[in-house]
Coordinates of C-alpha atoms (C1' of nucleotides) in Angstrom, one line a residue:
Chain H
X262 CA 47.3 -216.5 -56.7
X263 CA 45.4 -219.5 -55.5
X264 CA 44.1 -219.9 -52.0
X265 CA 46.4 -222.0 -49.9
X266 CA 44.9 -225.5 -49.4
X267 CA 45.2 -225.2 -45.7
X268 CA 42.0 -224.2 -43.8
X269 CA 41.9 -220.5 -43.3
X270 CA 41.3 -219.0 -39.9
X271 CA 39.8 -215.6 -40.4
X272 CA 38.3 -213.1 -38.1
X273 CA 36.1 -210.0 -37.9
X274 CA 37.0 -207.7 -35.2
X275 CA 34.4 -204.9 -34.6
X276 CA 34.5 -202.5 -31.7
X277 CA 31.3 -202.2 -29.7
X278 CA 31.0 -198.5 -30.1
X279 CA 27.5 -198.2 -31.6
X280 CA 25.1 -199.8 -34.0
X281 CA 26.3 -202.9 -35.8
X282 CA 27.8 -201.6 -39.0
X283 CA 27.1 -202.7 -42.5
X284 CA 30.9 -202.8 -43.1
X285 CA 31.2 -205.5 -40.4
X286 CA 28.7 -207.6 -42.3
X287 CA 30.5 -207.0 -45.5
X288 CA 33.8 -208.2 -44.0
X289 CA 32.0 -211.1 -42.3
X290 CA 30.6 -212.3 -45.6
X291 CA 34.0 -212.6 -47.2
X292 CA 35.5 -214.0 -44.0
X293 CA 32.7 -216.6 -43.7
X294 CA 33.1 -217.5 -47.4
X295 CA 36.9 -218.0 -47.2
X296 CA 36.5 -220.1 -44.0
X297 CA 33.7 -222.2 -45.6
X298 CA 35.6 -222.5 -48.9
X299 CA 38.8 -223.8 -47.2
X300 CA 37.1 -225.7 -44.4
X301 CA 38.5 -223.2 -41.9
X302 CA 37.0 -221.2 -39.1
X303 CA 35.5 -217.7 -38.9
X304 CA 36.1 -216.0 -35.6
X305 CA 34.4 -213.0 -34.0
X306 CA 36.6 -210.9 -31.7
X307 CA 35.3 -207.9 -29.8
X308 CA 37.9 -205.1 -29.7
X309 CA 36.8 -203.2 -26.7
X310 CA 40.0 -201.6 -25.6
X311 CA 38.6 -198.1 -25.8
X312 CA 36.6 -197.6 -22.6
X313 CA 35.5 -194.1 -23.7
X314 CA 33.6 -195.2 -26.7
X315 CA 32.2 -198.4 -25.3
X316 CA 28.5 -198.9 -25.8
X317 CA 26.9 -201.5 -23.6
X318 CA 24.4 -203.3 -25.9
X319 CA 26.5 -202.9 -29.0
X320 CA 28.1 -206.3 -28.6
X321 CA 24.8 -208.1 -28.3
X322 CA 23.6 -206.3 -31.4
X323 CA 26.6 -207.5 -33.3
X324 CA 25.8 -211.1 -32.3
X325 CA 22.2 -210.7 -33.3
X326 CA 22.9 -208.9 -36.6
X327 CA 25.4 -211.5 -37.7
X328 CA 22.9 -214.3 -36.8
X329 CA 20.2 -212.4 -38.7
X330 CA 22.3 -212.4 -41.8
X331 CA 23.3 -216.1 -41.4
X332 CA 26.9 -215.1 -40.9
X333 CA 27.5 -216.9 -37.6
X334 CA 31.0 -217.1 -36.4
X335 CA 32.5 -220.5 -35.4
X336 CA 34.2 -218.9 -32.4
X337 CA 33.4 -215.8 -30.4
X338 CA 32.5 -214.3 -27.1
X339 CA 29.0 -215.8 -27.3
X340 CA 30.2 -219.1 -28.7
X341 CA 33.4 -219.8 -26.9
X342 CA 36.2 -221.6 -28.6
X343 CA 39.7 -223.0 -28.1
X344 CA 41.6 -219.7 -28.2
X345 CA 39.4 -217.5 -26.1
X346 CA 38.6 -215.3 -24.4
X347 CA 37.3 -213.4 -27.5
X348 CA 36.9 -210.1 -25.9
X349 CA 40.0 -208.0 -25.7
X350 CA 39.1 -206.5 -22.4
X351 CA 39.5 -210.0 -21.0
X352 CA 42.9 -210.5 -22.5
X353 CA 44.7 -207.5 -20.9
X354 CA 47.6 -209.5 -19.3
X355 CA 48.5 -210.8 -22.7
X356 CA 49.1 -207.4 -24.1
X357 CA 51.1 -206.2 -21.0
X358 CA 53.3 -209.2 -21.4
X359 CA 53.7 -208.6 -25.1
X360 CA 54.7 -205.0 -24.4
X361 CA 57.1 -206.2 -21.8
X362 CA 58.6 -208.6 -24.4
X363 CA 59.1 -205.7 -26.8
X364 CA 60.7 -203.5 -24.2
X365 CA 63.1 -206.3 -23.2
X366 CA 64.1 -207.1 -26.7
X367 CA 64.7 -203.5 -27.4
X368 CA 62.0 -203.2 -30.0
X369 CA 60.1 -200.7 -27.9
X370 CA 60.7 -197.9 -25.4
X371 CA 58.9 -196.0 -22.7
X372 CA 57.8 -192.5 -23.7
X373 CA 57.1 -189.9 -21.1
X374 CA 55.9 -187.1 -23.4
X375 CA 52.8 -185.5 -22.1
X376 CA 49.6 -185.0 -24.1
X377 CA 50.4 -181.3 -24.0
X378 CA 53.8 -181.7 -25.6
X379 CA 52.3 -183.9 -28.3
X380 CA 49.5 -181.4 -29.0
X381 CA 52.1 -178.6 -29.3
X382 CA 54.2 -180.7 -31.6
X383 CA 51.3 -181.3 -33.8
X384 CA 50.5 -177.7 -34.0
X385 CA 54.0 -176.7 -34.9
X386 CA 54.1 -179.4 -37.6
X387 CA 50.8 -178.2 -39.0
X388 CA 51.9 -174.5 -39.0
X389 CA 55.2 -175.4 -40.7
X390 CA 53.3 -177.7 -43.1
X391 CA 56.0 -180.1 -42.2
X392 CA 56.3 -183.2 -44.4
X393 CA 57.0 -185.3 -41.3
X394 CA 54.0 -185.4 -39.1
X395 CA 53.5 -187.2 -35.8
X396 CA 55.7 -188.2 -32.9
X397 CA 59.3 -187.0 -33.2
X398 CA 60.8 -189.9 -31.3
X399 CA 62.2 -187.7 -28.5
X400 CA 62.0 -190.4 -25.8
X401 CA 63.6 -193.0 -28.0
X402 CA 67.0 -191.6 -27.1
X403 CA 66.4 -191.6 -23.3
X404 CA 69.1 -193.4 -21.4
X405 CA 68.3 -196.1 -18.9
X406 CA 69.1 -193.8 -16.1
X407 CA 66.8 -191.1 -17.4
X408 CA 64.0 -193.6 -17.8
X409 CA 64.5 -194.9 -14.3
X410 CA 64.5 -191.4 -12.9
X411 CA 61.3 -190.4 -14.6
X412 CA 59.6 -193.6 -13.5
X413 CA 60.8 -193.0 -9.9
X414 CA 59.3 -189.5 -10.1
X415 CA 56.0 -191.1 -11.0
X416 CA 55.8 -189.8 -14.5
X417 CA 53.2 -191.5 -16.7
X418 CA 54.4 -193.2 -19.8
X419 CA 53.3 -195.1 -22.9
X420 CA 55.2 -197.8 -24.7
X421 CA 56.1 -197.0 -28.2
X422 CA 57.4 -199.4 -30.9
X423 CA 60.8 -198.6 -32.5
X424 CA 60.2 -198.4 -36.1
X425 CA 63.1 -198.8 -38.5
X426 CA 64.6 -195.4 -39.6
X427 CA 66.0 -196.5 -42.9
X428 CA 65.1 -198.4 -46.0
X429 CA 61.7 -199.5 -47.3
X430 CA 59.1 -201.6 -45.5
X431 CA 57.6 -204.0 -48.1
X432 CA 54.5 -205.9 -47.3
X433 CA 52.4 -208.1 -49.5
X434 CA 48.7 -207.4 -50.1
X435 CA 46.7 -210.2 -51.7
X436 CA 45.1 -207.9 -54.2
X437 CA 47.7 -205.2 -54.7
X438 CA 51.0 -207.1 -54.6
X439 CA 53.9 -205.6 -52.9
X440 CA 53.2 -202.4 -51.0
X441 CA 56.2 -200.3 -50.2
X442 CA 56.5 -197.7 -47.5
X443 CA 59.4 -195.5 -46.5
X444 CA 60.7 -196.4 -43.1
X445 CA 61.7 -192.9 -42.2
X446 CA 58.1 -191.7 -42.8
X447 CA 56.8 -194.1 -40.2
X448 CA 56.4 -193.0 -36.6
X449 CA 56.8 -194.8 -33.4
X450 CA 53.3 -195.8 -32.6
X451 CA 51.9 -196.3 -29.1
X452 CA 51.5 -199.9 -28.1
X453 CA 50.5 -199.5 -24.5
X454 CA 48.5 -196.5 -23.3
X455 CA 49.4 -194.8 -20.0
X456 CA 46.3 -196.5 -18.5
X457 CA 47.9 -199.9 -19.2
X458 CA 45.4 -200.7 -22.0
X459 CA 46.8 -201.7 -25.4
X460 CA 46.2 -199.8 -28.5
X461 CA 44.4 -201.4 -31.4
X462 CA 47.7 -202.1 -33.1
X463 CA 49.3 -204.2 -30.3
X464 CA 46.1 -206.0 -29.3
X465 CA 45.2 -206.8 -32.9
X466 CA 48.6 -208.4 -33.7
X467 CA 48.9 -210.2 -30.5
X468 CA 45.5 -211.7 -30.8
X469 CA 45.7 -212.5 -34.5
X470 CA 48.8 -214.4 -33.7
X471 CA 47.5 -216.1 -30.6
X472 CA 44.3 -217.1 -32.4
X473 CA 46.1 -218.5 -35.4
X474 CA 44.7 -216.1 -37.9
X475 CA 45.9 -217.0 -41.4
X476 CA 44.2 -214.3 -43.5
X477 CA 43.5 -210.8 -42.4
X478 CA 40.6 -209.6 -44.4
X479 CA 39.9 -206.0 -43.5
X480 CA 39.0 -202.7 -45.1
X481 CA 41.4 -200.6 -47.2
X482 CA 41.5 -197.9 -44.6
X483 CA 44.0 -200.0 -42.7
X484 CA 46.6 -199.9 -45.4
X485 CA 48.5 -197.0 -43.8
X486 CA 49.1 -198.9 -40.6
X487 CA 50.2 -202.0 -42.5
X488 CA 54.0 -201.2 -42.2
X489 CA 53.5 -200.8 -38.5
X490 CA 51.7 -204.1 -38.2
X491 CA 54.3 -205.8 -40.3
X492 CA 57.1 -204.5 -38.1
X493 CA 55.3 -205.7 -35.1
X494 CA 55.2 -209.2 -36.4
X495 CA 58.9 -208.9 -37.1
X496 CA 59.6 -207.6 -33.7
X497 CA 57.9 -210.5 -32.1
X498 CA 59.4 -212.9 -34.6
X499 CA 56.0 -214.1 -35.8
X500 CA 55.0 -215.0 -39.2
X501 CA 52.6 -212.5 -40.6
X502 CA 49.2 -213.6 -42.0
X503 CA 48.1 -213.0 -45.6
X504 CA 46.7 -209.5 -45.8
X505 CA 43.8 -208.8 -48.0
X506 CA 42.6 -205.2 -47.9
X507 CA 39.0 -205.1 -49.2
X508 CA 37.6 -202.0 -50.9
X509 CA 35.8 -199.5 -48.7
X510 CA 32.0 -199.3 -49.1
X511 CA 31.2 -195.7 -50.2
X512 CA 28.6 -193.1 -50.0
X513 CA 27.1 -191.6 -53.1
X514 CA 29.8 -189.0 -53.1
X515 CA 32.5 -191.7 -53.0
X516 CA 33.6 -191.0 -49.5
X517 CA 33.8 -193.8 -46.9
X518 CA 30.4 -195.0 -46.0
X519 CA 29.1 -193.0 -43.0
X520 CA 25.8 -192.8 -41.2
X521 CA 25.4 -189.1 -42.0
X522 CA 25.1 -189.9 -45.7
X523 CA 23.9 -193.5 -45.8
X524 CA 22.2 -195.9 -43.5
X525 CA 25.1 -197.9 -42.0
X526 CA 23.3 -199.7 -39.2
X527 CA 22.3 -203.3 -39.9
X528 CA 19.4 -202.6 -37.6
X529 CA 18.1 -200.0 -40.0
X530 CA 18.0 -202.4 -42.8
X531 CA 16.2 -204.9 -40.7
X532 CA 13.7 -202.3 -39.5
X533 CA 13.1 -201.1 -43.0
X534 CA 12.0 -204.6 -43.9
X535 CA 14.9 -205.8 -45.9
X536 CA 15.4 -209.5 -46.0
X537 CA 18.7 -210.7 -44.6
X538 CA 19.3 -212.9 -47.6
X539 CA 18.8 -210.0 -49.9
X540 CA 21.2 -207.8 -48.0
X541 CA 23.7 -210.6 -47.9
X542 CA 23.3 -211.1 -51.7
X543 CA 23.7 -207.4 -52.2
X544 CA 26.9 -207.3 -50.2
X545 CA 28.2 -210.1 -52.3
X546 CA 27.8 -207.9 -55.3
X547 CA 30.1 -205.3 -53.9
X548 CA 33.4 -205.9 -55.4
X549 CA 32.5 -209.4 -56.5
X550 CA 30.6 -211.0 -59.3
X551 CA 29.4 -214.4 -60.4
X552 CA 29.8 -215.9 -63.9
X553 CA 27.1 -215.4 -66.6
X554 CA 25.9 -212.1 -65.2
X555 CA 24.2 -213.8 -62.3
X556 CA 23.2 -211.2 -59.8
X557 CA 20.7 -213.0 -57.7
X558 CA 22.3 -215.9 -55.8
X559 CA 22.1 -217.8 -52.6
X560 CA 25.0 -218.0 -50.2
X561 CA 25.6 -221.5 -51.4
X562 CA 26.0 -220.3 -55.0
X563 CA 28.1 -217.4 -53.9
X564 CA 30.4 -219.9 -52.1
X565 CA 30.6 -222.1 -55.1
X566 CA 32.1 -219.3 -57.1
X567 CA 33.9 -217.6 -54.3
X568 CA 37.5 -216.8 -54.9
X569 CA 39.1 -214.1 -52.8
X570 CA 41.6 -213.3 -55.6
X571 CA 38.7 -212.3 -57.8
X572 CA 37.7 -209.3 -55.7
X573 CA 37.4 -206.0 -57.6
X574 CA 39.2 -203.5 -55.4
X575 CA 37.6 -200.3 -56.8
X576 CA 35.5 -198.9 -53.9
X577 CA 31.8 -199.6 -54.6
X578 CA 29.1 -197.1 -53.8
X579 CA 26.5 -198.7 -51.6
X580 CA 23.4 -198.1 -53.7
X581 CA 20.3 -198.6 -51.6
X582 CA 18.1 -198.2 -54.6
X583 CA 19.6 -201.4 -56.2
X584 CA 19.2 -203.2 -52.9
X585 CA 15.6 -202.0 -52.9
X586 CA 15.1 -203.7 -56.2
X587 CA 16.9 -206.8 -55.2
X588 CA 14.9 -207.1 -52.0
X589 CA 11.7 -206.9 -54.1
X590 CA 13.0 -209.8 -56.2
X591 CA 13.6 -211.8 -53.0
X592 CA 10.1 -211.1 -51.7
X593 CA 8.5 -212.1 -54.9
X594 CA 10.4 -215.3 -54.9
X595 CA 9.0 -216.4 -51.6
X596 CA 5.7 -218.3 -51.4
X597 CA 2.8 -216.6 -49.7
X598 CA 3.0 -218.6 -46.5
X599 CA 6.7 -217.7 -46.0
X600 CA 6.0 -214.0 -46.7
X601 CA 3.2 -214.1 -44.2
X602 CA 5.5 -215.6 -41.6
X603 CA 8.2 -212.9 -42.3
X604 CA 5.6 -210.2 -42.2
X605 CA 4.2 -211.3 -38.8
X606 CA 7.7 -211.5 -37.3
X607 CA 8.5 -208.1 -38.8
X608 CA 5.4 -206.5 -37.4
X609 CA 6.1 -208.0 -34.0
X610 CA 9.6 -206.5 -34.3
X611 CA 8.3 -203.1 -35.1
X612 CA 5.9 -203.1 -32.2
X613 CA 8.8 -203.2 -29.9
X614 CA 11.1 -200.9 -31.8
X615 CA 8.7 -198.2 -33.1
X616 CA 9.1 -196.0 -30.1
X617 CA 12.9 -195.7 -30.6
X618 CA 12.5 -194.5 -34.1
X619 CA 9.8 -191.9 -33.7
X620 CA 11.9 -188.8 -33.3
X621 CA 15.3 -189.2 -34.8
X622 CA 16.8 -185.7 -35.3
X623 CA 16.3 -184.2 -38.8
X624 CA 20.1 -184.0 -39.4
X625 CA 20.3 -187.8 -39.2
X626 CA 18.3 -188.1 -42.3
X627 CA 20.3 -189.4 -45.3
X628 CA 20.9 -186.5 -47.7
X629 CA 20.4 -188.2 -51.0
X630 CA 16.9 -187.7 -52.4
X631 CA 15.9 -191.4 -52.7
X632 CA 17.3 -192.1 -49.3
X633 CA 15.6 -189.1 -47.8
X634 CA 12.3 -190.1 -49.2
X635 CA 12.8 -193.7 -48.5
X636 CA 13.6 -192.9 -44.9
X637 CA 10.6 -190.7 -44.5
X638 CA 8.3 -193.4 -45.9
X639 CA 10.0 -196.0 -43.8
X640 CA 9.2 -194.1 -40.7
X641 CA 5.6 -193.5 -41.7
X642 CA 5.2 -197.2 -42.6
X643 CA 6.8 -198.3 -39.5
X644 CA 4.3 -196.2 -37.6
X645 CA 1.4 -197.5 -39.6
X646 CA 2.3 -201.1 -39.1
X647 CA 3.1 -200.6 -35.4
X648 CA -0.3 -198.9 -34.9
X649 CA -2.0 -201.6 -36.8
X650 CA -0.1 -204.3 -35.0
X651 CA -2.3 -204.9 -32.0
X652 CA -5.4 -205.3 -34.1
X653 CA -3.6 -207.2 -36.8
X654 CA -2.0 -209.6 -34.3
X655 CA -5.2 -210.2 -32.4
X656 CA -7.1 -210.9 -35.6
X657 CA -4.2 -213.1 -36.7
X658 CA -4.3 -215.1 -33.6
X659 CA -8.0 -215.5 -33.7
X660 CA -7.9 -216.4 -37.3
X661 CA -4.5 -217.5 -38.6
X662 CA -5.9 -217.7 -42.2
X663 CA -6.7 -214.0 -42.2
X664 CA -3.4 -212.7 -43.7
X665 CA -2.7 -215.4 -46.2
X666 CA -5.3 -214.5 -48.8
X667 CA -4.0 -210.9 -48.7
X668 CA -0.4 -211.8 -49.5
X669 CA -0.8 -212.6 -53.2
X670 CA -2.5 -209.3 -53.6
X671 CA 0.4 -207.3 -52.2
X672 CA 3.4 -209.5 -52.9
X673 CA 4.5 -207.9 -56.2
X674 CA 3.8 -204.5 -54.9
X675 CA 6.3 -204.7 -52.0
X676 CA 10.0 -204.1 -52.2
X677 CA 10.4 -204.2 -48.5
X678 CA 8.3 -205.7 -45.7
X679 CA 7.7 -202.2 -44.5
X680 CA 5.9 -201.4 -47.7
X681 CA 3.1 -203.7 -46.6
X682 CA 2.0 -200.7 -44.6
X683 CA 0.8 -199.1 -47.9
X684 CA -1.6 -201.9 -48.6
X685 CA -2.5 -203.7 -45.3
X686 CA -4.5 -201.2 -43.3
X687 CA -7.5 -201.2 -45.7
X688 CA -8.1 -204.9 -44.9
X689 CA -8.5 -204.1 -41.2
X690 CA -10.3 -200.9 -41.1
X691 CA -13.1 -199.1 -43.0
X692 CA -12.6 -195.8 -41.4
X693 CA -11.3 -193.8 -44.3
X694 CA -10.8 -190.1 -44.4
X695 CA -11.8 -189.5 -48.0
X696 CA -13.3 -186.3 -49.4
X697 CA -16.1 -186.0 -52.0
X698 CA -13.5 -184.9 -54.5
X699 CA -11.7 -188.1 -54.1
X700 CA -14.6 -189.9 -55.8
X701 CA -14.8 -187.6 -58.8
X702 CA -12.9 -188.9 -61.7
X703 CA -11.1 -186.9 -64.3
X704 CA -13.6 -185.5 -66.7
X705 CA -16.3 -187.0 -64.5
X706 CA -18.9 -185.8 -62.0
X707 CA -20.0 -186.6 -58.5
X708 CA -23.2 -188.0 -60.0
X709 CA -21.2 -190.4 -62.2
X710 CA -19.5 -191.6 -59.0
X711 CA -22.7 -192.2 -57.2
X712 CA -24.1 -194.1 -60.2
X713 CA -21.0 -196.3 -60.3
X714 CA -21.3 -197.1 -56.6
X715 CA -24.9 -198.0 -56.9
X716 CA -24.2 -200.2 -59.9
X717 CA -21.4 -201.9 -58.1
X718 CA -23.7 -202.5 -55.1
X719 CA -26.0 -204.5 -57.4
X720 CA -23.1 -206.4 -58.9
X721 CA -21.7 -207.4 -55.6
X722 CA -25.1 -208.6 -54.5
X723 CA -25.4 -210.8 -57.5
X724 CA -21.9 -212.3 -57.4
X725 CA -21.3 -215.6 -55.7
X726 CA -18.5 -214.9 -53.2
X727 CA -18.1 -218.6 -52.4
X728 CA -16.7 -219.2 -55.8
X729 CA -13.7 -216.9 -55.8
X730 CA -12.5 -217.3 -59.3
X731 CA -16.0 -217.2 -60.7
X732 CA -16.9 -214.1 -58.7
X733 CA -14.0 -212.1 -60.0
X734 CA -14.8 -213.0 -63.5
X735 CA -18.5 -212.4 -63.0
X736 CA -17.9 -209.0 -61.4
X737 CA -15.5 -208.0 -64.1
X738 CA -17.9 -208.8 -66.8
X739 CA -20.8 -207.1 -65.1
X740 CA -18.6 -204.0 -64.4
X741 CA -17.7 -203.7 -68.0
X742 CA -21.3 -204.0 -69.1
X743 CA -22.4 -201.4 -66.5
X744 CA -19.6 -199.1 -67.4
X745 CA -20.7 -199.1 -71.0
X746 CA -24.3 -198.5 -70.0
X747 CA -23.2 -195.5 -68.0
X748 CA -21.0 -194.4 -70.9
X749 CA -17.9 -194.7 -68.8
X750 CA -14.6 -196.5 -69.4
X751 CA -13.8 -199.3 -66.9
X752 CA -11.1 -197.2 -65.1
X753 CA -13.3 -194.2 -64.3
X754 CA -16.1 -196.6 -63.4
X755 CA -14.0 -198.5 -60.9
X756 CA -12.3 -195.3 -59.5
X757 CA -15.1 -194.4 -57.1
X758 CA -15.5 -198.0 -56.1
X759 CA -11.8 -198.3 -55.3
X760 CA -12.1 -195.2 -53.1
X761 CA -15.1 -196.6 -51.3
X762 CA -13.6 -200.1 -50.7
X763 CA -9.9 -199.2 -50.1
X764 CA -10.0 -195.5 -49.1
X765 CA -7.4 -194.8 -51.7
X766 CA -6.8 -194.2 -55.4
X767 CA -4.1 -196.8 -55.3
X768 CA -4.7 -200.3 -54.1
X769 CA -4.3 -204.0 -54.8
X770 CA -6.6 -205.4 -57.4
X771 CA -10.2 -204.3 -56.6
X772 CA -12.3 -207.4 -57.2
X773 CA -9.8 -209.7 -55.4
X774 CA -9.7 -207.2 -52.5
X775 CA -13.5 -207.3 -52.2
X776 CA -13.3 -211.0 -52.1
X777 CA -10.9 -211.0 -49.2
X778 CA -13.1 -208.5 -47.4
X779 CA -16.3 -210.6 -48.0
X780 CA -19.6 -209.6 -49.3
X781 CA -20.9 -208.1 -46.2
X782 CA -18.0 -205.8 -45.6
X783 CA -17.8 -204.9 -49.2
X784 CA -21.5 -203.8 -49.3
X785 CA -21.0 -201.9 -46.0
X786 CA -18.2 -199.9 -47.5
X787 CA -20.1 -199.1 -50.6
X788 CA -23.0 -198.0 -48.5
X789 CA -20.7 -195.9 -46.2
X790 CA -19.5 -194.1 -49.3
X791 CA -23.0 -193.5 -50.7
X792 CA -24.1 -192.2 -47.4
X793 CA -21.0 -190.0 -47.2
X794 CA -21.7 -188.6 -50.6
X795 CA -25.3 -187.9 -49.7
Chain S
rG277 C1' 49.9 -180.8 -47.5
rG278 C1' 53.1 -185.8 -46.9
rC279 C1' 52.4 -190.9 -47.7
rC280 C1' 49.5 -194.8 -49.7
rC281 C1' 45.5 -196.9 -52.6
rC282 C1' 42.1 -196.7 -56.6
rU283 C1' 40.0 -195.3 -61.8
rU284 C1' 34.8 -199.4 -67.7
rC285 C1' 27.8 -196.2 -68.6
rA286 C1' 24.8 -191.9 -63.0
rU287 C1' 25.4 -196.7 -60.0
rC288 C1' 26.9 -202.3 -59.3
rU289 C1' 29.8 -204.9 -62.6
rA290 C1' 31.5 -208.4 -67.3
rA291 C1' 35.2 -208.6 -70.9
rU292 C1' 42.7 -211.3 -67.8
rG293 C1' 46.1 -208.2 -76.0
rG294 C1' 41.7 -209.3 -81.1
rU295 C1' 33.9 -208.2 -78.7
rU296 C1' 29.5 -203.6 -82.9
rA297 C1' 32.8 -203.0 -75.0
rG298 C1' 28.1 -207.4 -72.4
rG299 C1' 24.5 -207.7 -68.2
rA300 C1' 21.9 -205.4 -64.0
rU301 C1' 19.8 -201.0 -61.2
rA302 C1' 18.0 -196.1 -62.1
rC303 C1' 15.8 -193.1 -65.9
rC304 C1' 12.8 -192.7 -70.5
rG305 C1' 9.3 -194.9 -74.1
rC306 C1' 5.9 -198.8 -75.8
rC307 C1' 3.0 -203.2 -74.7
rC308 C1' 0.0 -205.7 -70.9
rU309 C1' -3.7 -203.6 -67.6
rU310 C1' -8.9 -201.9 -63.3
rU311 C1' -5.5 -197.9 -60.0
rC312 C1' -0.5 -198.9 -58.3
rA313 C1' 2.9 -202.5 -59.0
rA314 C1' 5.0 -206.8 -61.2
rG315 C1' 6.1 -208.6 -66.1
rG316 C1' 7.5 -208.2 -71.6
rC317 C1' 9.9 -205.2 -75.4
rG318 C1' 12.9 -201.1 -76.7
rG319 C1' 15.9 -196.6 -75.8
rC320 C1' 19.6 -193.6 -73.2
rG321 C1' 24.4 -194.4 -71.5
rA322 C1' 31.2 -195.9 -70.1
rU323 C1' 36.9 -197.8 -71.1
rA324 C1' 39.5 -190.1 -67.2
rC325 C1' 43.4 -187.7 -70.3
rG326 C1' 48.3 -187.9 -72.9
rG327 C1' 52.2 -190.6 -74.4
rG328 C1' 54.5 -195.2 -75.4
rU329 C1' 55.0 -201.0 -76.3
rU330 C1' 52.4 -204.0 -80.1
rC331 C1' 50.1 -205.9 -86.5
rG332 C1' 46.4 -205.0 -82.7
rA333 C1' 45.4 -202.0 -76.0
rA334 C1' 39.7 -201.2 -71.6
rU335 C1' 43.6 -204.9 -70.8
rC336 C1' 51.0 -204.0 -70.4
rC337 C1' 54.5 -199.5 -69.2
rC338 C1' 55.2 -194.2 -68.1
rG339 C1' 53.2 -189.5 -67.1
rU340 C1' 49.0 -186.2 -65.9
rA341 C1' 44.3 -185.5 -63.9
rG342 C1' 40.5 -187.0 -60.7
rG343 C1' 38.6 -189.6 -56.5
rG344 C1' 39.5 -192.0 -51.9
rG345 C1' 42.1 -193.5 -47.4
rU346 C1' 45.3 -192.1 -43.6
rC347 C1' 48.5 -189.0 -40.8
rA348 C1' 45.5 -190.0 -32.1
rC349 C1' 47.5 -192.6 -25.5
rC350 C1' 40.0 -194.3 -31.6
rA351 C1' 39.4 -198.6 -33.8

RNA sequence: GGCCCCUUCAUCUAAUGGUUAGGAUACCGCCCUUUCAAGGCGGCGAUACGGGUUCGAAUCCCGUAGGGGUCACCA
């Protein structure tokens, strides 16, 4: 089925109940793409009809996260637009009126059943393992007089939709074709709660209609309420939109993605140092693919090949490990100046956010091993960078050229910006906590280490640090000669030096690092180590 | 449990009746190498099962199994 030529109006409709969700971004990507492909609009609507779950800054974070990903809506609470307001809490009269309409046309009725009765009913149904669960429609048969009497007595009520009792309800899904539901298995869902607020179902349909939504792209979990939504459109006499139920993003165990088993917050991905374009690319890989096995693509390329009908509806597992790889590819594709800019912005971000992340409870750690380890490292790195930040930023402001030479040395070692924490500190501090054993190489002695350090001291003194390329070559050649003289292989010869210079057994390339540090600092670190070893 | 959806390597996916079932991640090995990476090369590895239809099935049909979603005055 081809997309209709008319411009699509699509929407994403998150509830501001917590951190901005990766599923929201996923839907937004496909919404944005369909809108762009057809020359339509992508709308953000905040569904804040549940006052109990409302989280104050959640809405702002949704705006920011979508902006971060480059998935800006054309219309929304923060953007305005012709069919606003875009916050459901500001559209309450509309829903009341709609409920009134349904009541008048006989498509809905007032239900006075108490929460108590409903709970008891549920219990009985569960105990009997009844095939028919849910509301039994007791109040559907109330006479006008009975309704009037109960209202006069001040009894609270909800408004329920009268679902058909016979036949099948058939609804089209763009991916699945005709979906068929038995009418007698549906229940009369609540439209208006007793507090006068609409339920999701009412508000959603009223707004989609009022906002001219042509395609409802939403997650698969909504399929069970599709007959209800369809009947609502019928009750109002409105033309339903195209429904496209996207696959659900999954945890490793195939269950619906959840924060207990997988990071779901877009803020988490940003704070871990994932690039927005990489995450966006990765999301585009979920249930979709480009020709010729192309896996790395810009949004522009994605759009070029985008076709909603080509979505693969098997629920994809959100594999952070593959995202990790993809993010590394993106980092390596950036030029050093750009990486530097991202890194500086990232460090600034962490300075402000570090405190919030220090002491997350243990049970919020992802369970999967890679994730658990990744999260552990992420926190550690976040801390390292945040601690380093004041010094780094001060130096950076004093000398903007400071970071740039380091970037090429660490670029292909990073998969996330956060991993810069593994390599950056050694360029800003020479206070290392090494032990004598750290200098001793396999099959080597402490004496070998000292000899290597002394040899390197001479080499560094000879080298001309003003000629970077020449110096690296020169030091390399001299090191080889010296190593041979000491009857050592190059690796073991450089081991102690690496420890002295970088404070670690693992580091960016040694000669290049020394060059960045400068001759004076390099010699100082060698001397520090020699003094330490006695 | 009822209803509904889904099913190609561990994972993301390609192949819309004819392929030795392709690519990527992960993993393993080799090469490169100054540690760690990155890179290069190679390896491992899938059509859930059973019936049809057809000359021919991953692809179409039926059944089974498995997985998932959902059954609120939450969205």
